[in-house]
């Protein structure tokens, strides 16, 4: 009976306090790659622990290992079946959310790409580059397995010199190469899978920022920090009317301040973060798997 | 001047040219009419134009109607309207649509703009000092 309780507690910690604490910290921004891995581990471990708690509870309710018979008249077996059904429902809800996000994102992106193809002119500077005749400074990428696009508006081109443009394109190509969209999609799916009153934006928000930092680091390695920082400042749009609602500092400020500092290098912090991420995934899995494996071994004897 | 045969996705490029013809035309055009208008500037097969128009219809960017034996195509919406759609999608980061695009930068407040300039000047000063020392 202790396993389901421990797993449920772990799931609660991983969905509530842990993300809140992590979101308030600044150290993840020093090690964006490891921090993304940690966020992924926390999210996945929370799901595994929640599902594991359900499975372990139904299992411990249903009787001893080696006694796998289901008796529909016994209340404990009915309770076990109910718990298992509830667990399955949670799992299905997650899959459903993931599927909806994947389909919705792709449909919207395809429509956007179709519009880009008829409205923007190709530019041979890098493959897939399209120039949009709009005054609003814009630069973004449309990821795809084949035929990804990088869209830059005329307004952005006017504000950038050649080295700054190269930095922007390097940043966008880093997003495309590393398929950062898939990373964000996973966080979005998880975000959508939870009911509105329990979910919080922190995981998704920090993942978005971390992914920008990763692309920044790539662009910085290619062209140095200065062109990218200049481009960020040049394109950080006109003051937004709704910006007052935003947090103390936007990710743009964080990114430029980070570029102003020496290139980040924290091997110990990164290694520790990776170790914690791995442990988070291993612990709930082993806790759930161990009694099942034990029961299997007993049954086979 | 003909197009580079190795150009990536030549059909995508043609879609833009075909749409420009449809936007410029006063009414719906047949494949033949689109082909004639495009042939002034480039050498294109009739079937290519037909394929492109068909693709555009599948993408709901054109609408077609029967006119005797031929199809007549018109743009599904004026250029300005589609451009506005695109910009809305590109700039919209609210609600559940925000995963669609990741923009290079968002908008910033006045204080943030000041912080940005301050950080940049720090970086520029550092770069110059390095250049002097080096």
Coordinates of C-alpha atoms in Angstrom, one line a residue:
Chain A
X1 CA 0.0 0.0 0.0
X2 CA 3.0 2.2 0.4
X3 CA 4.0 2.3 -3.2
X4 CA 0.9 4.0 -4.6
X5 CA 1.0 6.7 -1.8
X6 CA 4.7 7.5 -2.6
X7 CA 4.0 7.7 -6.3
X8 CA 0.9 9.9 -5.8
X9 CA 3.0 12.2 -3.6
X10 CA 5.8 12.3 -6.2
X11 CA 3.2 13.1 -8.9
X12 CA 1.8 16.0 -6.8
X13 CA 5.3 17.4 -6.0
X14 CA 6.2 17.2 -9.7
X15 CA 3.1 19.0 -10.9
X16 CA 2.9 21.7 -8.2
X17 CA 5.8 22.8 -6.1
X18 CA 8.7 21.6 -8.3
X19 CA 7.7 23.5 -11.4
X20 CA 6.9 26.6 -9.4
X21 CA 10.3 26.5 -7.7
X22 CA 12.1 25.9 -11.0
X23 CA 10.3 28.7 -12.8
X24 CA 11.4 31.2 -10.1
X25 CA 15.0 30.2 -10.4
X26 CA 17.5 31.8 -12.7
X27 CA 20.1 29.0 -12.8
X28 CA 18.2 27.0 -15.6
X29 CA 19.0 29.9 -17.9
X30 CA 22.7 29.2 -17.5
X31 CA 22.4 25.7 -18.7
X32 CA 19.5 25.8 -21.2
X33 CA 20.1 22.3 -22.7
X34 CA 20.2 20.5 -19.4
X35 CA 17.3 22.6 -18.1
X36 CA 15.1 21.5 -21.0
X37 CA 16.0 17.9 -20.2
X38 CA 15.1 18.5 -16.6
X39 CA 11.7 20.0 -17.5
X40 CA 11.1 17.1 -19.8
X41 CA 12.0 14.6 -17.1
X42 CA 9.8 16.4 -14.5
X43 CA 6.8 16.4 -16.9
X44 CA 7.3 12.8 -18.0
X45 CA 8.0 11.6 -14.4
X46 CA 4.9 13.4 -13.1
X47 CA 2.8 11.5 -15.7
X48 CA 4.5 8.2 -15.0
X49 CA 4.1 8.6 -11.3
X50 CA 0.4 9.5 -11.6
X51 CA -0.2 6.5 -13.9
X52 CA 2.0 4.3 -11.7
X53 CA 0.1 5.3 -8.6
X54 CA -3.1 4.2 -10.2
X55 CA -1.7 0.9 -11.4
X56 CA 0.0 0.2 -8.1
X57 CA -3.1 1.1 -6.1
X58 CA -5.3 -1.2 -8.2
X59 CA -2.7 -3.9 -7.9
X60 CA -2.3 -3.6 -4.1
X61 CA -6.1 -3.5 -3.7
X62 CA -6.6 -6.6 -5.9
X63 CA -4.6 -8.9 -3.7
X64 CA -1.3 -10.6 -3.3
X65 CA 1.2 -11.2 -6.0
X66 CA 0.6 -14.5 -7.7
X67 CA -3.1 -14.2 -7.1
X68 CA -4.2 -12.6 -10.4
X69 CA -7.8 -13.9 -10.5
X70 CA -10.5 -11.3 -10.9
X71 CA -13.6 -11.9 -8.7
X72 CA -16.4 -9.6 -9.9
X73 CA -18.3 -10.1 -6.6
X74 CA -15.5 -8.9 -4.4
X75 CA -15.6 -5.2 -3.6
X76 CA -11.9 -4.9 -3.4
X77 CA -11.6 -6.3 -7.0
X78 CA -14.3 -3.9 -8.2
X79 CA -12.4 -1.0 -6.5
X80 CA -9.2 -2.1 -8.2
X81 CA -10.9 -2.2 -11.5
X82 CA -12.4 1.3 -11.0
X83 CA -8.9 2.7 -10.1
X84 CA -7.4 1.0 -13.1
X85 CA -10.2 2.5 -15.4
X86 CA -9.6 5.9 -13.9
X87 CA -5.9 5.6 -14.6
X88 CA -6.5 4.5 -18.1
X89 CA -8.8 7.5 -18.6
X90 CA -6.0 9.9 -17.5
X91 CA -3.6 8.2 -19.9
X92 CA -6.1 8.4 -22.8
X93 CA -6.7 12.1 -22.0
X94 CA -3.0 12.8 -22.3
X95 CA -2.8 10.9 -25.6
X96 CA -5.9 12.7 -26.9
X97 CA -4.4 16.1 -26.0
X98 CA -1.1 15.3 -27.6
X99 CA -2.9 14.2 -30.8
X100 CA -5.0 17.3 -30.9
X101 CA -2.0 19.6 -30.4
X102 CA -0.1 17.8 -33.1
X103 CA -2.9 17.9 -35.6
X104 CA -3.9 21.5 -34.8
X105 CA -0.4 22.8 -34.9
X106 CA 0.3 21.1 -38.2
X107 CA -2.9 22.3 -39.8
X108 CA -2.3 25.9 -38.8
X109 CA 1.3 25.8 -39.8
X110 CA 0.5 24.3 -43.2
X111 CA -2.1 27.1 -43.8
X112 CA 0.5 29.7 -42.7
X113 CA 3.1 28.2 -45.0
X114 CA 0.6 28.2 -48.0
X115 CA 0.0 31.9 -47.3
X116 CA 3.8 32.6 -47.0
X117 CA 4.4 30.8 -50.3
X118 CA 1.9 33.0 -52.3
X119 CA 2.6 36.3 -50.4
X120 CA 6.4 36.3 -49.8
X121 CA 9.2 36.2 -52.3
X122 CA 12.0 33.7 -52.1
X123 CA 15.5 34.9 -51.3
X124 CA 18.5 32.8 -52.1
X125 CA 20.5 33.8 -49.1
X126 CA 19.6 30.6 -47.3
X127 CA 17.3 27.7 -48.4
X128 CA 13.7 28.2 -47.5
X129 CA 14.0 32.0 -46.9
X130 CA 11.0 34.1 -47.8
X131 CA 10.7 37.8 -47.6
X132 CA 7.3 39.3 -46.6
X133 CA 6.6 42.8 -47.7
X134 CA 5.4 44.1 -44.3
X135 CA 6.6 47.0 -42.3
X136 CA 6.3 45.2 -39.0
X137 CA 9.7 43.8 -38.1
X138 CA 9.2 40.0 -38.0
X139 CA 11.5 37.0 -38.2
X140 CA 10.3 33.4 -37.5
X141 CA 10.6 29.9 -38.8
X142 CA 8.0 27.4 -40.0
X143 CA 9.4 23.9 -39.1
X144 CA 8.7 20.9 -41.2
X145 CA 10.3 17.6 -42.1
X146 CA 10.6 18.8 -45.7
X147 CA 10.3 22.4 -46.9
X148 CA 10.8 24.3 -43.7
X149 CA 10.6 28.1 -44.2
X150 CA 12.3 31.1 -42.5
X151 CA 10.2 34.2 -42.9
X152 CA 11.7 37.7 -42.6
X153 CA 9.7 40.9 -43.2
X154 CA 10.9 43.9 -45.1
X155 CA 10.6 45.9 -41.9
X156 CA 13.1 43.5 -40.3
X157 CA 15.5 43.7 -43.3
X158 CA 15.4 47.5 -43.1
X159 CA 16.5 47.4 -39.5
X160 CA 19.3 44.9 -39.8
X161 CA 22.8 45.1 -41.3
X162 CA 24.3 42.1 -43.0
X163 CA 26.0 40.5 -39.9
X164 CA 22.8 41.0 -37.9
X165 CA 20.7 39.4 -40.5
X166 CA 23.2 36.5 -40.6
X167 CA 22.8 36.1 -36.8
X168 CA 19.0 36.1 -37.1
X169 CA 19.1 33.5 -39.8
X170 CA 21.5 31.3 -37.8
X171 CA 19.2 31.5 -34.8
X172 CA 16.2 30.4 -36.9
X173 CA 18.1 27.7 -38.6
X174 CA 19.2 26.4 -35.2
X175 CA 15.5 26.1 -34.2
X176 CA 14.8 24.2 -37.4
X177 CA 17.8 21.9 -37.1
X178 CA 17.1 21.0 -33.5
X179 CA 13.3 20.7 -34.1
X180 CA 12.7 22.9 -31.0
X181 CA 9.0 23.0 -32.2
X182 CA 8.7 19.3 -31.2
X183 CA 10.0 20.1 -27.7
X184 CA 7.5 22.9 -27.3
X185 CA 4.7 20.8 -28.7
X186 CA 5.3 18.2 -26.0
X187 CA 5.0 20.8 -23.3
X188 CA 1.9 22.3 -25.0
X189 CA 0.3 18.9 -25.2
X190 CA 0.9 18.3 -21.5
X191 CA -0.3 21.8 -20.7
X192 CA -3.5 21.2 -22.6
X193 CA -4.0 17.7 -21.1
X194 CA -4.5 19.1 -17.6
X195 CA -7.8 20.7 -16.6
X196 CA -7.6 24.5 -16.7
X197 CA -7.7 25.0 -12.9
X198 CA -4.7 22.9 -12.1
X199 CA -2.4 23.6 -14.9
X200 CA 0.0 26.5 -14.8
X201 CA 1.9 28.2 -17.6
X202 CA 5.3 28.0 -16.0
X203 CA 6.7 24.9 -17.7
X204 CA 5.6 26.0 -21.1
X205 CA 6.8 29.5 -20.6
X206 CA 10.2 28.6 -19.4
X207 CA 10.6 25.9 -22.1
X208 CA 9.9 28.6 -24.7
X209 CA 12.6 30.9 -23.2
X210 CA 15.1 28.0 -22.9
X211 CA 14.6 27.0 -26.5
X212 CA 15.3 30.6 -27.5
X213 CA 18.5 30.6 -25.5
X214 CA 19.6 27.3 -27.2
X215 CA 19.1 28.9 -30.6
X216 CA 20.9 32.0 -29.4
X217 CA 23.9 29.9 -28.2
X218 CA 24.1 28.3 -31.6
X219 CA 24.0 31.7 -33.4
X220 CA 26.6 33.1 -30.9
X221 CA 29.0 30.2 -31.6
X222 CA 28.8 30.9 -35.4
X223 CA 28.9 34.7 -35.4
X224 CA 29.8 35.9 -31.9
X225 CA 27.4 37.6 -29.5
X226 CA 27.4 41.2 -30.8
X227 CA 25.5 40.8 -34.1
X228 CA 22.8 38.7 -32.4
X229 CA 22.4 41.2 -29.5
X230 CA 22.2 44.1 -31.9
X231 CA 19.6 42.2 -34.0
X232 CA 17.5 41.5 -30.8
X233 CA 17.6 45.2 -29.9
X234 CA 16.8 46.3 -33.4
X235 CA 13.9 44.0 -33.8
X236 CA 12.4 44.2 -30.3
X237 CA 9.3 45.8 -31.5
X238 CA 7.8 49.1 -30.6
X239 CA 6.7 49.2 -26.9
X240 CA 3.6 47.0 -26.6
X241 CA 0.4 48.3 -25.2
X242 CA -0.1 45.1 -23.3
X243 CA 3.5 44.8 -22.2
X244 CA 2.6 46.2 -18.8
X245 CA 0.9 42.9 -18.1
X246 CA 4.1 41.0 -18.8
X247 CA 6.5 39.8 -16.1
X248 CA 9.3 42.0 -14.8
X249 CA 11.5 41.2 -17.7
X250 CA 10.7 39.6 -21.0
X251 CA 12.8 36.9 -22.5
X252 CA 14.2 39.4 -24.9
X253 CA 15.8 41.4 -22.1
X254 CA 17.1 38.1 -20.5
X255 CA 18.6 37.1 -23.9
X256 CA 20.4 40.3 -24.5
X257 CA 21.7 40.5 -20.9
X258 CA 22.9 36.9 -21.3
X259 CA 24.7 37.7 -24.5
X260 CA 26.4 40.6 -22.8
X261 CA 28.0 38.2 -20.3
X262 CA 30.7 35.7 -21.2
X263 CA 29.7 32.5 -22.9
X264 CA 28.0 30.4 -20.3
X265 CA 29.9 27.3 -19.2
X266 CA 28.8 25.5 -16.1
X267 CA 29.8 21.8 -16.6
X268 CA 29.1 20.8 -12.9
X269 CA 25.7 22.4 -12.8
X270 CA 24.8 20.8 -16.1
X271 CA 26.0 17.4 -15.1
X272 CA 24.0 17.6 -11.8
X273 CA 20.9 18.7 -13.6
X274 CA 21.2 15.8 -16.1
X275 CA 21.7 13.3 -13.2
X276 CA 18.6 14.7 -11.4
X277 CA 16.6 14.4 -14.6
X278 CA 17.7 10.8 -15.1
X279 CA 16.9 9.9 -11.5
X280 CA 13.4 11.4 -11.8
X281 CA 12.6 9.1 -14.7
X282 CA 14.2 6.0 -13.2
X283 CA 12.7 6.1 -9.7
X284 CA 9.0 6.0 -10.5
X285 CA 9.6 3.5 -13.3
X286 CA 11.5 1.1 -11.1
X287 CA 9.0 1.5 -8.2
X288 CA 6.2 0.5 -10.5
X289 CA 8.1 -2.1 -12.4
X290 CA 9.7 -3.8 -9.4
X291 CA 6.6 -5.4 -7.8
X292 CA 5.2 -6.3 -11.1
X293 CA 8.4 -8.1 -12.1
X294 CA 8.5 -9.7 -8.7
X295 CA 5.0 -11.0 -9.1
X296 CA 5.9 -12.3 -12.6
X297 CA 8.9 -14.1 -11.2
X298 CA 6.7 -15.7 -8.5
X299 CA 4.1 -16.7 -11.0
X300 CA 6.7 -18.3 -13.2
X301 CA 8.3 -20.3 -10.4
Chain B
X1 CA 15.2 34.7 -68.9
X2 CA 14.1 31.3 -67.8
X3 CA 14.0 30.0 -64.2
X4 CA 16.8 28.0 -62.7
X5 CA 15.8 24.3 -63.2
X6 CA 17.4 23.4 -59.9
X7 CA 15.5 26.0 -57.9
X8 CA 13.9 24.5 -54.8
X9 CA 10.2 23.8 -55.0
X10 CA 9.5 25.5 -58.4
X11 CA 5.8 24.8 -57.9
X12 CA 5.7 26.9 -54.8
X13 CA 7.3 29.8 -56.7
X14 CA 4.8 29.4 -59.5
X15 CA 1.9 29.4 -57.1
X16 CA 2.8 33.0 -56.1
X17 CA 3.0 34.0 -59.8
X18 CA -0.3 32.4 -60.6
X19 CA -2.0 34.0 -57.6
X20 CA -0.6 37.4 -58.7
X21 CA -2.3 36.9 -62.1
X22 CA -5.6 36.0 -60.4
X23 CA -5.4 39.0 -58.0
X24 CA -4.7 41.3 -60.9
X25 CA -7.5 40.0 -63.1
X26 CA -10.9 41.7 -63.0
X27 CA -12.8 38.3 -63.0
X28 CA -12.3 34.6 -62.9
X29 CA -9.7 33.2 -65.4
X30 CA -9.5 30.0 -67.3
X31 CA -6.3 27.9 -67.2
X32 CA -5.7 29.0 -70.8
X33 CA -6.0 32.7 -69.8
X34 CA -3.6 32.3 -66.8
X35 CA -1.2 30.4 -69.1
X36 CA -1.3 33.1 -71.7
X37 CA -0.6 35.8 -69.1
X38 CA 2.3 33.9 -67.6
X39 CA 3.8 33.0 -71.0
X40 CA 4.7 36.6 -71.6
X41 CA 7.5 36.4 -69.1
X42 CA 8.4 32.7 -68.9
X43 CA 8.2 29.5 -70.8
X44 CA 5.6 27.2 -69.1
X45 CA 3.7 24.1 -70.1
X46 CA -0.1 24.4 -70.1
X47 CA -0.3 21.3 -67.8
X48 CA 2.0 22.9 -65.3
X49 CA -0.3 25.9 -65.0
X50 CA -3.2 23.4 -64.6
X51 CA -1.4 21.6 -61.9
X52 CA -0.6 24.7 -60.0
X53 CA -4.2 26.0 -60.2
X54 CA -5.4 22.6 -59.0
X55 CA -3.0 22.7 -56.0
X56 CA -4.1 26.2 -55.1
X57 CA -7.8 25.1 -55.2
X58 CA -6.9 22.2 -52.9
X59 CA -5.3 24.6 -50.5
X60 CA -8.4 26.7 -50.6
X61 CA -6.5 29.7 -52.0
X62 CA -8.6 29.7 -55.2
X63 CA -12.2 29.0 -55.9
X64 CA -13.3 27.5 -59.2
X65 CA -16.5 27.4 -61.1
X66 CA -17.6 25.5 -64.3
X67 CA -17.8 27.6 -67.4
X68 CA -18.9 25.2 -70.2
X69 CA -16.1 22.7 -70.6
X70 CA -13.5 24.8 -68.7
X71 CA -12.9 25.7 -65.1
X72 CA -12.6 29.4 -64.2
X73 CA -10.5 30.2 -61.2
X74 CA -10.5 33.2 -58.9
X75 CA -8.5 34.1 -55.8
X76 CA -10.4 32.9 -52.7
X77 CA -9.7 36.3 -51.1
X78 CA -8.1 39.6 -52.0
X79 CA -4.3 39.7 -51.4
X80 CA -4.7 42.3 -48.5
X81 CA -7.1 40.0 -46.7
X82 CA -4.8 37.0 -46.9
X83 CA -1.8 39.2 -45.9
X84 CA -3.9 40.3 -42.8
X85 CA -4.6 36.7 -42.0
X86 CA -1.0 35.8 -42.2
X87 CA 0.1 38.8 -40.0
X88 CA -2.6 38.0 -37.4
X89 CA -1.3 34.4 -37.2
X90 CA 2.3 35.6 -37.0
X91 CA 1.7 38.1 -34.3
X92 CA -0.9 36.2 -32.2
X93 CA 0.7 34.8 -29.2
X94 CA -2.4 34.7 -27.0
X95 CA -4.3 31.7 -25.8
X96 CA -4.1 28.3 -27.3
X97 CA -2.8 29.4 -30.6
X98 CA 0.6 30.4 -29.3
X99 CA 2.4 27.2 -30.2
X100 CA 1.9 27.8 -33.9
X101 CA 4.9 30.1 -34.3
X102 CA 8.0 31.1 -32.4
X103 CA 9.0 34.6 -33.3
X104 CA 12.5 35.9 -33.0
X105 CA 11.4 38.7 -30.6
X106 CA 8.2 39.9 -29.1
X107 CA 7.3 43.4 -28.1
X108 CA 8.8 45.1 -25.1
X109 CA 7.8 47.8 -22.6
X110 CA 9.6 51.1 -22.3
X111 CA 11.6 50.0 -19.3
X112 CA 12.6 46.9 -21.1
X113 CA 13.7 48.9 -24.1
X114 CA 16.0 50.8 -21.7
X115 CA 17.3 47.6 -20.2
X116 CA 18.0 46.3 -23.7
X117 CA 20.0 49.4 -24.8
X118 CA 21.9 49.3 -21.5
X119 CA 22.9 45.6 -21.9
X120 CA 23.8 46.2 -25.6
X121 CA 26.1 49.1 -24.8
X122 CA 27.8 47.0 -22.1
X123 CA 28.4 44.4 -24.8
X124 CA 29.6 46.9 -27.3
X125 CA 32.0 48.4 -24.7
X126 CA 33.3 45.0 -23.9
X127 CA 33.9 44.2 -27.5
X128 CA 35.8 47.4 -28.1
X129 CA 38.0 46.8 -25.0
X130 CA 38.8 43.3 -26.3
X131 CA 39.6 44.7 -29.7
X132 CA 42.0 47.3 -28.1
X133 CA 43.7 44.7 -25.9
X134 CA 44.0 42.1 -28.7

